[in-house]
PDB file of C-alpha atoms in Angstrom:
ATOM      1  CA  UNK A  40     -26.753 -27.664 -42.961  1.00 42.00           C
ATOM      2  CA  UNK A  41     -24.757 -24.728 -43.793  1.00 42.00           C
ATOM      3  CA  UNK A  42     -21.383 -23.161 -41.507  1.00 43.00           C
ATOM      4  CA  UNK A  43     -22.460 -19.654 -40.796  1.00 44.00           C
ATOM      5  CA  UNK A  44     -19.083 -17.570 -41.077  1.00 42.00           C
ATOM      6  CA  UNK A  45     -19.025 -16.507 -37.640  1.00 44.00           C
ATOM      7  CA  UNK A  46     -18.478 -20.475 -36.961  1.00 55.00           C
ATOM      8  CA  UNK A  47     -16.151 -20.584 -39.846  1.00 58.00           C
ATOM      9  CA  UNK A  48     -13.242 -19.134 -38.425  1.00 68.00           C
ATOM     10  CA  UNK A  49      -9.419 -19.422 -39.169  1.00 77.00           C
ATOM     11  CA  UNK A  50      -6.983 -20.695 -36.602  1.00 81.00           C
ATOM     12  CA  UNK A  51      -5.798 -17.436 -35.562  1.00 83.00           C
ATOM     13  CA  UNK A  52      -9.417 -16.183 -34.647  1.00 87.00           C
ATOM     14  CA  UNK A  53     -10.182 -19.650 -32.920  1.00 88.00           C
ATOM     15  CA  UNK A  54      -6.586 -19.325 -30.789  1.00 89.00           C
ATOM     16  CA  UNK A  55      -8.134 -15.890 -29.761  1.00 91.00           C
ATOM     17  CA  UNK A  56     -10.953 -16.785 -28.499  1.00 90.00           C
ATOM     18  CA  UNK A  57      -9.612 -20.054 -26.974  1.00 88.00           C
ATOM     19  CA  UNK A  58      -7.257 -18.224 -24.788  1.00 92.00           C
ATOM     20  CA  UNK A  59      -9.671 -15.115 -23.328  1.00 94.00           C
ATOM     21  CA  UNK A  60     -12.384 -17.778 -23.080  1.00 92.00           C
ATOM     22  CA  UNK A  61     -10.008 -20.166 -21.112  1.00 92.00           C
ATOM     23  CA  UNK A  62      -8.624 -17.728 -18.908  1.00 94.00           C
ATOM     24  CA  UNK A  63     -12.184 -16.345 -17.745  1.00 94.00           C
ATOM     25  CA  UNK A  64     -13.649 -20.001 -17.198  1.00 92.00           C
ATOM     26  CA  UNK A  65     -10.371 -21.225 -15.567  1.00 92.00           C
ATOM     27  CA  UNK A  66     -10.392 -17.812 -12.956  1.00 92.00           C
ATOM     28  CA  UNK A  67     -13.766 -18.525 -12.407  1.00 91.00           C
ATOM     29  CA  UNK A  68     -13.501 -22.145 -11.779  1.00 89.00           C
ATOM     30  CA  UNK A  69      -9.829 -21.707  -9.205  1.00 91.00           C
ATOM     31  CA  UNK A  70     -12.002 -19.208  -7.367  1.00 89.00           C
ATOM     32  CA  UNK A  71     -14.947 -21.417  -6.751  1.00 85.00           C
ATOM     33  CA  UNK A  72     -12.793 -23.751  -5.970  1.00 83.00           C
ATOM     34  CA  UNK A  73     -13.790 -26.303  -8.559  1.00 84.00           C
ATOM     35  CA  UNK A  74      -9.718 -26.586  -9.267  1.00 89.00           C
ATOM     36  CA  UNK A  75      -6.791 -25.831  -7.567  1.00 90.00           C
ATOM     37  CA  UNK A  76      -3.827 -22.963  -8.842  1.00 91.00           C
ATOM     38  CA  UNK A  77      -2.358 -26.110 -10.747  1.00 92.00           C
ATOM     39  CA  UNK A  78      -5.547 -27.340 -12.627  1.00 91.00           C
ATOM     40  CA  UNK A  79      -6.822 -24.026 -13.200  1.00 92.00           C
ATOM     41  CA  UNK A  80      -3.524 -23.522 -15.432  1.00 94.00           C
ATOM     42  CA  UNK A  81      -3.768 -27.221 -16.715  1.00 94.00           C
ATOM     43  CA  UNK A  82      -7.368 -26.537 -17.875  1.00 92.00           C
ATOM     44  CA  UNK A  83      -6.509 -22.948 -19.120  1.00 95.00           C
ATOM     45  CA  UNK A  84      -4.302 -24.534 -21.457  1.00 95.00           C
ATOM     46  CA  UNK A  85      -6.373 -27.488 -22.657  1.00 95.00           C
ATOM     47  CA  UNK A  86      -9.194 -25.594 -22.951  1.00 94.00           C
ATOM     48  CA  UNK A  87      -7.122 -23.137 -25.025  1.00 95.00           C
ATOM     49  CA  UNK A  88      -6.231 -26.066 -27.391  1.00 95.00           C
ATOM     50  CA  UNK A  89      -9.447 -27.361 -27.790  1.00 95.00           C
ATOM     51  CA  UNK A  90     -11.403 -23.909 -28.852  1.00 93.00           C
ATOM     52  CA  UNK A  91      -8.402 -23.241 -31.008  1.00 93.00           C
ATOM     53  CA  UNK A  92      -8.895 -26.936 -33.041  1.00 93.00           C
ATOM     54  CA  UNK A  93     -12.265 -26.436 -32.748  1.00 91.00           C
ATOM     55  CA  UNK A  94     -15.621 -24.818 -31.777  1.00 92.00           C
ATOM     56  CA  UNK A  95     -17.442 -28.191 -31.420  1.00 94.00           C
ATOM     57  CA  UNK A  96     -14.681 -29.800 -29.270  1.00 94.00           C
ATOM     58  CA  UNK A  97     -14.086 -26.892 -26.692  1.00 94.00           C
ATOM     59  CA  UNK A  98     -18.129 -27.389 -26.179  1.00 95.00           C
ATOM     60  CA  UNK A  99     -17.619 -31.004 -25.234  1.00 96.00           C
ATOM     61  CA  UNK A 100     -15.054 -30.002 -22.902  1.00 95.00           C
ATOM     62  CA  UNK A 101     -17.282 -26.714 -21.059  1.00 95.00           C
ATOM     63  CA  UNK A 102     -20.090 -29.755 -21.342  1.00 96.00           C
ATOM     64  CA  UNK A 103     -17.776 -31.706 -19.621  1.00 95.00           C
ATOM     65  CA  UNK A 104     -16.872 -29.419 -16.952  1.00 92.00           C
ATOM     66  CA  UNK A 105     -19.292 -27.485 -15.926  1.00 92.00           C
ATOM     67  CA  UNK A 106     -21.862 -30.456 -15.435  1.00 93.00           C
ATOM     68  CA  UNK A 107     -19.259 -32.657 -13.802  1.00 91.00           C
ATOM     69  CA  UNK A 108     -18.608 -29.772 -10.862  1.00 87.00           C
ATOM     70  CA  UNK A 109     -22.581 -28.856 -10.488  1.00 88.00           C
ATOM     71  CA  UNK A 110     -22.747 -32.802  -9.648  1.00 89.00           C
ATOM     72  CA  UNK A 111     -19.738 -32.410  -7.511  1.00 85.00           C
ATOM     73  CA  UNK A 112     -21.138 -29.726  -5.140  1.00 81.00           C
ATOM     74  CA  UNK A 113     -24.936 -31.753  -4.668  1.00 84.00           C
ATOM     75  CA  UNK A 114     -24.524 -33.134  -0.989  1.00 75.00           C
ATOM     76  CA  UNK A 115     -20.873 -31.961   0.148  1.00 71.00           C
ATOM     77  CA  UNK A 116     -22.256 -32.783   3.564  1.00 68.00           C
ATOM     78  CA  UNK A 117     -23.005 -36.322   3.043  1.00 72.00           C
ATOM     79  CA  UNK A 118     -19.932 -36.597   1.006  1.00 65.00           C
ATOM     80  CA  UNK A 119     -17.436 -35.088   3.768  1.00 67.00           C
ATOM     81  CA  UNK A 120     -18.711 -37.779   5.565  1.00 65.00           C
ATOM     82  CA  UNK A 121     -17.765 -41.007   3.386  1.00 64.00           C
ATOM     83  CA  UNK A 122     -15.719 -39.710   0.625  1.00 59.00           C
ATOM     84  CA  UNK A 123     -11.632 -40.286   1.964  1.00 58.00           C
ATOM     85  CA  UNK A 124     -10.451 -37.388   0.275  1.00 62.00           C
ATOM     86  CA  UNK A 125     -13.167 -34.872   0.352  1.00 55.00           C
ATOM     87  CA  UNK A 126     -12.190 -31.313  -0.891  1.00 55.00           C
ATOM     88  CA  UNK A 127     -14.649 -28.214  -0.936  1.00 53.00           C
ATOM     89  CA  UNK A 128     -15.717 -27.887  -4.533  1.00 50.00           C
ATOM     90  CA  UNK A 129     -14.400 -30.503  -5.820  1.00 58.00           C
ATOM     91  CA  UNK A 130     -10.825 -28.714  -6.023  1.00 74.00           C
ATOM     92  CA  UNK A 131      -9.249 -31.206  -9.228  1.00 83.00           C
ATOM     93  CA  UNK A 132      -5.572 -30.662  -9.606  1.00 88.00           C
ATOM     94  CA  UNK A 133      -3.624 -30.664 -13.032  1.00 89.00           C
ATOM     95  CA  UNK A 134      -2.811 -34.718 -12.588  1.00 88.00           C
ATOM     96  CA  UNK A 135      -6.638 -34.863 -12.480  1.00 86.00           C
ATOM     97  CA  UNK A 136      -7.173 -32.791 -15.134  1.00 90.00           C
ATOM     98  CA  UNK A 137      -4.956 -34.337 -17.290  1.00 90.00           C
ATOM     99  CA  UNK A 138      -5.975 -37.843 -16.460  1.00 86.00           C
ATOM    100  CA  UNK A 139      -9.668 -36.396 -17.730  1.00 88.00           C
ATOM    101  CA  UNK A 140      -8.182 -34.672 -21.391  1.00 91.00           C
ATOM    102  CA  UNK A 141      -4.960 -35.622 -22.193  1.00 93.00           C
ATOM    103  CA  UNK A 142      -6.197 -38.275 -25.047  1.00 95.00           C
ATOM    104  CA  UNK A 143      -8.953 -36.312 -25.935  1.00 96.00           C
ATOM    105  CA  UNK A 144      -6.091 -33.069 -26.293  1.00 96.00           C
ATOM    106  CA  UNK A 145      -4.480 -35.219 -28.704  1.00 96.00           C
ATOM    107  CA  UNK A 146      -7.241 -35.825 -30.748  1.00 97.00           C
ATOM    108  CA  UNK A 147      -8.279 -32.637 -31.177  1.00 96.00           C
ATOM    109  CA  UNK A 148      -5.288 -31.539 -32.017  1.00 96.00           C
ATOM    110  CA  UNK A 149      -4.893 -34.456 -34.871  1.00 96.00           C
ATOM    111  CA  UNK A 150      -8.302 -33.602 -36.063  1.00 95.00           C
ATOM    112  CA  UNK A 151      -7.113 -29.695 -36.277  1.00 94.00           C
ATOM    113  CA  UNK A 152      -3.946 -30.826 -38.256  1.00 93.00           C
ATOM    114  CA  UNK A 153      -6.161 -33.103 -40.626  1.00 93.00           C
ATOM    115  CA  UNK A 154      -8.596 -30.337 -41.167  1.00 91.00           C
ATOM    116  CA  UNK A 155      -7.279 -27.548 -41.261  1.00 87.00           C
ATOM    117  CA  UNK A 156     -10.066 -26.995 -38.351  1.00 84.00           C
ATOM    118  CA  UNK A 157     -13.140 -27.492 -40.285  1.00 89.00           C
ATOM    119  CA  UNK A 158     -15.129 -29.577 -38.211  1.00 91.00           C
ATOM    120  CA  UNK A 159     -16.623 -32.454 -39.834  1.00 91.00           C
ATOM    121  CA  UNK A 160     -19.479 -34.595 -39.395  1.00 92.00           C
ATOM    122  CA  UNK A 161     -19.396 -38.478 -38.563  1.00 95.00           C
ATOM    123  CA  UNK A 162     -19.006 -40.321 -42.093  1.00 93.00           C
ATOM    124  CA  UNK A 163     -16.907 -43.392 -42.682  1.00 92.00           C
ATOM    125  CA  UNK A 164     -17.624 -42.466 -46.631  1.00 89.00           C
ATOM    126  CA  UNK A 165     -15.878 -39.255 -46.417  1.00 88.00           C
ATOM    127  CA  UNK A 166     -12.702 -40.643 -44.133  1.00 93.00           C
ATOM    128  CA  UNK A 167     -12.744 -43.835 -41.383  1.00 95.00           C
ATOM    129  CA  UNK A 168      -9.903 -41.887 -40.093  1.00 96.00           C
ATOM    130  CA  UNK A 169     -11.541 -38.659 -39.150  1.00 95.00           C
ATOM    131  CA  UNK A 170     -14.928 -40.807 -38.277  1.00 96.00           C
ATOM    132  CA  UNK A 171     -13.131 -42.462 -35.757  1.00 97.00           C
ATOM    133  CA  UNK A 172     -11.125 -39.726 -34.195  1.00 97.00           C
ATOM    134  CA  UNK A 173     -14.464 -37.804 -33.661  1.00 97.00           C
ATOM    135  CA  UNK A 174     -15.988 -40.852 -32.194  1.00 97.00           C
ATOM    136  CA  UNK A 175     -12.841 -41.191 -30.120  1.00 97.00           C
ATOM    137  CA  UNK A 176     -13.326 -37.829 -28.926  1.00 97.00           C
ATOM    138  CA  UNK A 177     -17.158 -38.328 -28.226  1.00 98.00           C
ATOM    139  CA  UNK A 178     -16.372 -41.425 -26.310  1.00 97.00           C
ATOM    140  CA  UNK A 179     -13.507 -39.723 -23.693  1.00 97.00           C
ATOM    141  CA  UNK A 180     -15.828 -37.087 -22.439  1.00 97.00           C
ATOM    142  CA  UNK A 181     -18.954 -39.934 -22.405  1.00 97.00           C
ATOM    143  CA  UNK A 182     -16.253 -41.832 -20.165  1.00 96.00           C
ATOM    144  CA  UNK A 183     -15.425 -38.851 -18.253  1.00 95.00           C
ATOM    145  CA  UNK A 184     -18.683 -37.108 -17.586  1.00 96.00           C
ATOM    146  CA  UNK A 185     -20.543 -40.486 -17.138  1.00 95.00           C
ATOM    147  CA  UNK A 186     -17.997 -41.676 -14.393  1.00 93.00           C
ATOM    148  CA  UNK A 187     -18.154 -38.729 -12.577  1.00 92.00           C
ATOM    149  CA  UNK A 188     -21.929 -38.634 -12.060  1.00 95.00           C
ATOM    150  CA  UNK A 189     -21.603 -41.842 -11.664  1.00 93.00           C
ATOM    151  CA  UNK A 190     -19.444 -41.522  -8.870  1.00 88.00           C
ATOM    152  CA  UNK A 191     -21.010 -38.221  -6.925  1.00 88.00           C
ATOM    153  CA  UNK A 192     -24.810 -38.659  -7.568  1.00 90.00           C
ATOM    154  CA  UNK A 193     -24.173 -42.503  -7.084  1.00 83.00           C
ATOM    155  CA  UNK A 194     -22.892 -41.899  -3.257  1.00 82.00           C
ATOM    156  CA  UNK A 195     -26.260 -39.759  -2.048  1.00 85.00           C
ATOM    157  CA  UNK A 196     -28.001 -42.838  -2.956  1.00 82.00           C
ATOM    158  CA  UNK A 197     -29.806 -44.277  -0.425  1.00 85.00           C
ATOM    159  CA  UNK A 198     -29.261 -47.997  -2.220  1.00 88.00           C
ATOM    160  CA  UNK A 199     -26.660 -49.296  -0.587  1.00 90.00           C
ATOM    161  CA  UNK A 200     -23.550 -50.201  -3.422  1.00 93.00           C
ATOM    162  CA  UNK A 201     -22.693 -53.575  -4.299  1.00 94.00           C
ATOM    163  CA  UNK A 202     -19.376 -54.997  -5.751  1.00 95.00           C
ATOM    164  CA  UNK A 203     -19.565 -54.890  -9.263  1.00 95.00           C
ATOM    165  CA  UNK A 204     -17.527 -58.368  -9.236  1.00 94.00           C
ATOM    166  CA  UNK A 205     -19.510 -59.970  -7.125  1.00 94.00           C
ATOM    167  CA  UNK A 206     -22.631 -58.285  -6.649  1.00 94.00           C
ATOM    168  CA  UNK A 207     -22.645 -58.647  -2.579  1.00 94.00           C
ATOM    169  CA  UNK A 208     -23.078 -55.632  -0.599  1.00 94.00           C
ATOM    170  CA  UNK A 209     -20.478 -52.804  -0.070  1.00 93.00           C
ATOM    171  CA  UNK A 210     -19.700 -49.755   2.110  1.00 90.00           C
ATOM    172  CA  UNK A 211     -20.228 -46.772   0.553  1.00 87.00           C
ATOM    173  CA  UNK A 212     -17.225 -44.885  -0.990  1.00 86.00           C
ATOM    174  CA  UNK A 213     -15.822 -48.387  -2.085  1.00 91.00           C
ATOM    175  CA  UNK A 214     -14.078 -49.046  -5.100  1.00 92.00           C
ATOM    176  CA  UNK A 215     -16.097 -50.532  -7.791  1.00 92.00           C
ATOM    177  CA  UNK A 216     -19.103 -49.987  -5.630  1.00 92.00           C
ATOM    178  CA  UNK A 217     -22.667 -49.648  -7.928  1.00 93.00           C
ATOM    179  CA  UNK A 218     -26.055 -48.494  -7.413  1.00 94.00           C
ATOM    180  CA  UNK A 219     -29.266 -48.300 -10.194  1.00 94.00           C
ATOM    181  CA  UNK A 220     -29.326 -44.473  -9.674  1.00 93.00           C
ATOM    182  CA  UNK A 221     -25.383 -44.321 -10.215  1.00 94.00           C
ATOM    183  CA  UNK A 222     -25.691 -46.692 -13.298  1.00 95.00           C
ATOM    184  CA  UNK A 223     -28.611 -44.100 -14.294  1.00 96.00           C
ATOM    185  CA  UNK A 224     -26.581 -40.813 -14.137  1.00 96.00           C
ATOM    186  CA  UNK A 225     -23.166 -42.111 -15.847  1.00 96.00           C
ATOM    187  CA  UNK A 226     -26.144 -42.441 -18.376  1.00 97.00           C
ATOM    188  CA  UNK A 227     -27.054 -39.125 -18.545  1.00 97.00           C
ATOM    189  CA  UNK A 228     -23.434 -38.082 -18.336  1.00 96.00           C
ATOM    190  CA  UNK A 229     -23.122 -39.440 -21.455  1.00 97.00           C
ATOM    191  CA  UNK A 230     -25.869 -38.164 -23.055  1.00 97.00           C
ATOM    192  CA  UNK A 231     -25.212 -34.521 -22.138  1.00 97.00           C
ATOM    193  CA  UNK A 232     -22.243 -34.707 -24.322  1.00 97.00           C
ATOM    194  CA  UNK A 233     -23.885 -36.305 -27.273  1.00 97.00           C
ATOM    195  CA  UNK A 234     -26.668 -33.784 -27.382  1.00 97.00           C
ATOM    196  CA  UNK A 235     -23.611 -31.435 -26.663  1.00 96.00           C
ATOM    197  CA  UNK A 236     -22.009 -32.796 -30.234  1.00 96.00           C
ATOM    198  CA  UNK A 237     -25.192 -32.676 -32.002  1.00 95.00           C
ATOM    199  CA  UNK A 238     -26.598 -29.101 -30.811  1.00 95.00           C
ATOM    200  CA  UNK A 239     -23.296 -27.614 -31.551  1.00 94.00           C
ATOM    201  CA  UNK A 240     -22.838 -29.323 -34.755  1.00 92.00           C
ATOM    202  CA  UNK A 241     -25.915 -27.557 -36.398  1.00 89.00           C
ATOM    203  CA  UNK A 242     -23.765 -24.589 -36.334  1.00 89.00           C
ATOM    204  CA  UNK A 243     -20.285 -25.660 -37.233  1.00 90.00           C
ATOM    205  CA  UNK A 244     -20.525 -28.881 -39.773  1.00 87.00           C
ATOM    206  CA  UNK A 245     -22.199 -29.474 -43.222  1.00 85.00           C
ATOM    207  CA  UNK A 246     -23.491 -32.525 -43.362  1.00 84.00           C
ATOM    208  CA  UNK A 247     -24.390 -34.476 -47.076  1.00 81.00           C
ATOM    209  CA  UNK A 248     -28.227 -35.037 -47.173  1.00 79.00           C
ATOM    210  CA  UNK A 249     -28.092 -38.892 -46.481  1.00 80.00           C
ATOM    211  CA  UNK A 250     -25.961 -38.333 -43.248  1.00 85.00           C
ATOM    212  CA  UNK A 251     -27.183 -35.859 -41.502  1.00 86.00           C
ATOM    213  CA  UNK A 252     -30.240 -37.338 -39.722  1.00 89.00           C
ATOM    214  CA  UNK A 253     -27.414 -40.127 -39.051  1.00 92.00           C
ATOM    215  CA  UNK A 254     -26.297 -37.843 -36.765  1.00 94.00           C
ATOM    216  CA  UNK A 255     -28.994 -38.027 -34.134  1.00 94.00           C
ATOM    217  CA  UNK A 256     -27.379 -41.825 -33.364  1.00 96.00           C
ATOM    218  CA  UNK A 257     -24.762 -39.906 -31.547  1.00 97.00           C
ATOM    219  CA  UNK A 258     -27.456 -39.629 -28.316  1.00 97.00           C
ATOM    220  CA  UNK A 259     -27.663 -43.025 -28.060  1.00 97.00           C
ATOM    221  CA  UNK A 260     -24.251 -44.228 -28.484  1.00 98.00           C
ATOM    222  CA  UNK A 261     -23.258 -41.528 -26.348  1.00 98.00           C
ATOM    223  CA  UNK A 262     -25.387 -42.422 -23.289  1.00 98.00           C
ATOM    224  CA  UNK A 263     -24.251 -46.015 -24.342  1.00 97.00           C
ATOM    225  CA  UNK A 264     -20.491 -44.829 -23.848  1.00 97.00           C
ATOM    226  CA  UNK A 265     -20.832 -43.102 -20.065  1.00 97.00           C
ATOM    227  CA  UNK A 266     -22.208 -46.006 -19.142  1.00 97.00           C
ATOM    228  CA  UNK A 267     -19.936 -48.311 -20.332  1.00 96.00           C
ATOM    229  CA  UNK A 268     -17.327 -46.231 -19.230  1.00 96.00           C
ATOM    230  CA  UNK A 269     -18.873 -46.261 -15.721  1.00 95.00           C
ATOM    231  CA  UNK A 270     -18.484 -49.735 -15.732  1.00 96.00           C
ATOM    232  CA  UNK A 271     -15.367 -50.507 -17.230  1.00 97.00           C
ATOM    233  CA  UNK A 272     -13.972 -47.668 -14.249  1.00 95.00           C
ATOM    234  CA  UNK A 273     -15.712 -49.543 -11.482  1.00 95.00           C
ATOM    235  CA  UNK A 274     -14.358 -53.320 -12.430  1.00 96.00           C
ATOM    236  CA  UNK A 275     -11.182 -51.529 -12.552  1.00 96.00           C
ATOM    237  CA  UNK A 276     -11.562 -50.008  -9.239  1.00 94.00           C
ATOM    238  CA  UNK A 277     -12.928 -53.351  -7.786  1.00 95.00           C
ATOM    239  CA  UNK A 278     -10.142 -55.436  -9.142  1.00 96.00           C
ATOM    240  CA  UNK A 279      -6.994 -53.146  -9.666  1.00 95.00           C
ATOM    241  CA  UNK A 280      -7.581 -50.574  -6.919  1.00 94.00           C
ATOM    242  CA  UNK A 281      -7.505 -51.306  -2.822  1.00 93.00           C
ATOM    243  CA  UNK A 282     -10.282 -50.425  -0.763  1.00 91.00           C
ATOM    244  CA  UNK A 283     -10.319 -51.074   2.936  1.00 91.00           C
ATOM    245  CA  UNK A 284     -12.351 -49.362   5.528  1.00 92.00           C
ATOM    246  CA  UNK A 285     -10.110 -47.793   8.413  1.00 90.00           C
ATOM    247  CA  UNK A 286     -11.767 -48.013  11.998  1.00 89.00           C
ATOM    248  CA  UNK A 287     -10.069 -45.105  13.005  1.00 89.00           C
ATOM    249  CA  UNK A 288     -11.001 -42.897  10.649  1.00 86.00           C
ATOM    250  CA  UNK A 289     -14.195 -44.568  10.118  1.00 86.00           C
ATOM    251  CA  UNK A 290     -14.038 -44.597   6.176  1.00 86.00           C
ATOM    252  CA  UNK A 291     -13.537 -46.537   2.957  1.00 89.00           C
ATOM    253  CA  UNK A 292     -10.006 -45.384   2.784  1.00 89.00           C
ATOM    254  CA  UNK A 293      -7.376 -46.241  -0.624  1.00 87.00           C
ATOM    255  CA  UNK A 294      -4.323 -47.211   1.545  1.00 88.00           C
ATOM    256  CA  UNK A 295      -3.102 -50.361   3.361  1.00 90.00           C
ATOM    257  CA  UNK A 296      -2.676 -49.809   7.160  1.00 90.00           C
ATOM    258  CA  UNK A 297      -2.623 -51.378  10.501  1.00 92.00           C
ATOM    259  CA  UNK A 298      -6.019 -49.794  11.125  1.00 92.00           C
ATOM    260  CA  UNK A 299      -7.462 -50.871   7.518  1.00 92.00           C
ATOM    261  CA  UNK A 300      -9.436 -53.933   7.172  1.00 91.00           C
ATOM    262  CA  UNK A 301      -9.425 -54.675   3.660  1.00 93.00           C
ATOM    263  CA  UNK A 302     -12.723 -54.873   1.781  1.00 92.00           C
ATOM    264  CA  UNK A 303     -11.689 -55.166  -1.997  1.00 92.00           C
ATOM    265  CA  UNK A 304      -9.060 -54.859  -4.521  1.00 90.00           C
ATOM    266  CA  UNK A 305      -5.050 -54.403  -5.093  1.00 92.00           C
ATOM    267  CA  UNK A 306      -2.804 -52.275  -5.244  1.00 90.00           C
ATOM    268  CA  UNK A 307      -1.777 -51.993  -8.737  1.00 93.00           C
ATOM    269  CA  UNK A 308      -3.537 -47.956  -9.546  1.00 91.00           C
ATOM    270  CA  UNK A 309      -4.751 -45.302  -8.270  1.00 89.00           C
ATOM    271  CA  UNK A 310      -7.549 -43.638  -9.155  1.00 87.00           C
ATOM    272  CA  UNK A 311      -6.637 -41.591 -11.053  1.00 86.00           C
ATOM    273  CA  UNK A 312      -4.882 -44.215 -13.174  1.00 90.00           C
ATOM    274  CA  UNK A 313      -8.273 -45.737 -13.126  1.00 92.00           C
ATOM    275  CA  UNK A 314      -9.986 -42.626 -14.719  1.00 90.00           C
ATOM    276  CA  UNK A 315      -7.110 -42.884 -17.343  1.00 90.00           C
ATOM    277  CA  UNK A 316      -7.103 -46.628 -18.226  1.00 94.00           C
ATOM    278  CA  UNK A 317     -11.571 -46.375 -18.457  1.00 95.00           C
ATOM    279  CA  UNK A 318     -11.046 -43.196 -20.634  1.00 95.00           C
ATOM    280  CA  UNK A 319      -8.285 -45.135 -23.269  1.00 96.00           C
ATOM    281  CA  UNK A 320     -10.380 -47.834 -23.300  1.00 97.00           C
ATOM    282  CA  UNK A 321     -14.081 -46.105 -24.218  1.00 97.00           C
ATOM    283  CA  UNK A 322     -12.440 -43.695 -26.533  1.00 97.00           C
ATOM    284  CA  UNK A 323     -11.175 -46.761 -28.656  1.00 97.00           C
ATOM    285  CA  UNK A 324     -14.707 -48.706 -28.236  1.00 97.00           C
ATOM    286  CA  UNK A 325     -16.640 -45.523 -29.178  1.00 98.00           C
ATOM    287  CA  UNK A 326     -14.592 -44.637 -32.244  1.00 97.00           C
ATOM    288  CA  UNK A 327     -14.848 -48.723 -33.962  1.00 96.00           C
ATOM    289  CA  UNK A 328     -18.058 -47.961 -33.014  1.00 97.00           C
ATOM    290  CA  UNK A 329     -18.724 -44.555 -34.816  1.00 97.00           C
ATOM    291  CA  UNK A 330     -16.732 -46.021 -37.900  1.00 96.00           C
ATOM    292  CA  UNK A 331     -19.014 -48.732 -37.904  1.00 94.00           C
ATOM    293  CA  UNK A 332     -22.427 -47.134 -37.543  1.00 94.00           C
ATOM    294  CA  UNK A 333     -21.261 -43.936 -40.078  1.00 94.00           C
TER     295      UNK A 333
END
């Protein structure tokens, strides 16, 4: 596979077009409400950073994002009415955003400074290092993406959820809470972002002869990784993470209370902490695995 030049460029062209390409998606995305003032500058800037390290990386973030908020908008009504902290759109704020790229920002940004910004493709050969940093990479937005249409496609369900620790039945919106069709679309999650890595990476990586129909293995391990990371978020948020169900408000609410009877859970994180501990830990599973398989 060859890099056409237009996919070739330096730093300074990639910066360019990282910044006028962040600012239209993040305007767009504040004013449909898919983030707030304060993630729409949090994901200016790490989309920025991403497009600038590389072409490949700022289209598994866009992958990322703009499938995550369609999910997020299917069913607001039925959502409004179990989810404790509903917001129109979706509306992610720059703690959520960063709890969704920060490791991932890093990467890139090693992979950029290792490169010089020519994207690579997945060879242990070639470096074990680099292998596993793109793996690493693959793996956060499998996490990501996988968890959150786990989470919003996963609550329309007519199946009701059960405890991932113990299997017994659950009220929807709890912590740790799984269904078959949730289980399903953290699938798919993940595999949007392989086929993401691969379709991308016909334009912007030369692969050797021997490894390049290697490459196709990132669909599976990449459906493999948003639903691992599904799972690894939801014994988190079944063990680590309090859910109680408030008869006053008549929800599966996050907080302790005198009208909360508690259903599951600690409370040790947050979810957001969640997201970030599921994220760490599939982003180091799926690069030993990439280095391993390449």
């Amino acid at each position: 596979m060859a890099i056409p030049n237009a996919f070739a460029s330096p730093l300074a062209v990639r910066s360019a077009v990282g910044a006028a390409l962040a600012a239209a998606i993040a305007a767009r995305a504040v004013r449909r409400r898919s983030l707030d003032p304060s993630g729409g500058a949090t994901g200016f800037v790490v989309m920025a950073v991403h497009i600038a390290c590389g072409y490949r990386y700022g289209a598994l973030l866009l992958a990322f994002f703009f499938s995550s908020s369609k999910v997020t908008k299917i069913g607001e009504d039925r959502k409004r009415r179990v989810e404790e902290d509903f917001k129109e759109g979706g509306q992610r704020n720059w703690i959520q955003v960063l709890a969704n790229s920060t490791i991932a920002t890093v990467l890139v940004v090693i992979f950029a400074l290792l490169t010089g910004g020519q994207d690579q493709c997945l060879d242990s050969n070639g470096s074990k290092l680099i292998t596993g940093i793109i793996g690493g990479i693959i793996g956060h937005y499998c996490c990501c993406n996988g968890d959150t249409w786990s989470s919003e496609i996963g609550v329309l369900s007519n199946e009701q959820p059960r405890l991932i620790t113990t299997l017994k039945p659950v009220r929807k919106g709890t912590n740790g809470g799984v269904t078959l069709q949730g289980l399903l679309a953290a699938t798919g999650g993940g595999l949007i972002i392989g086929l993401s890595f691969v379709v991308v990476g016909l334009l912007t990586a030369e692969c050797s002869s021997d490894m390049a129909l290697w490459q196709l293995l990132v669909l599976p391990i990449s459906a493999a990784a948003g639903l691992l990371g599904s799972l690894i978020d939801s014994l988190l948020g079944a063990t680590l993470q309090f859910s109680g169900y408030c008869s006053v408000r008549k929800k599966v609410v996050s907080k302790r209370g005198p009208t909360v009877t508690k259903i599951s859970g600690m409370t040790i994180l947050d979810n957001d902490a969640v997201n970030a501990v599921s994220v760490l830990l599939t982003t180091v599973l799926t690069a030993y695995v990439c280095i391993y398989i390449f």
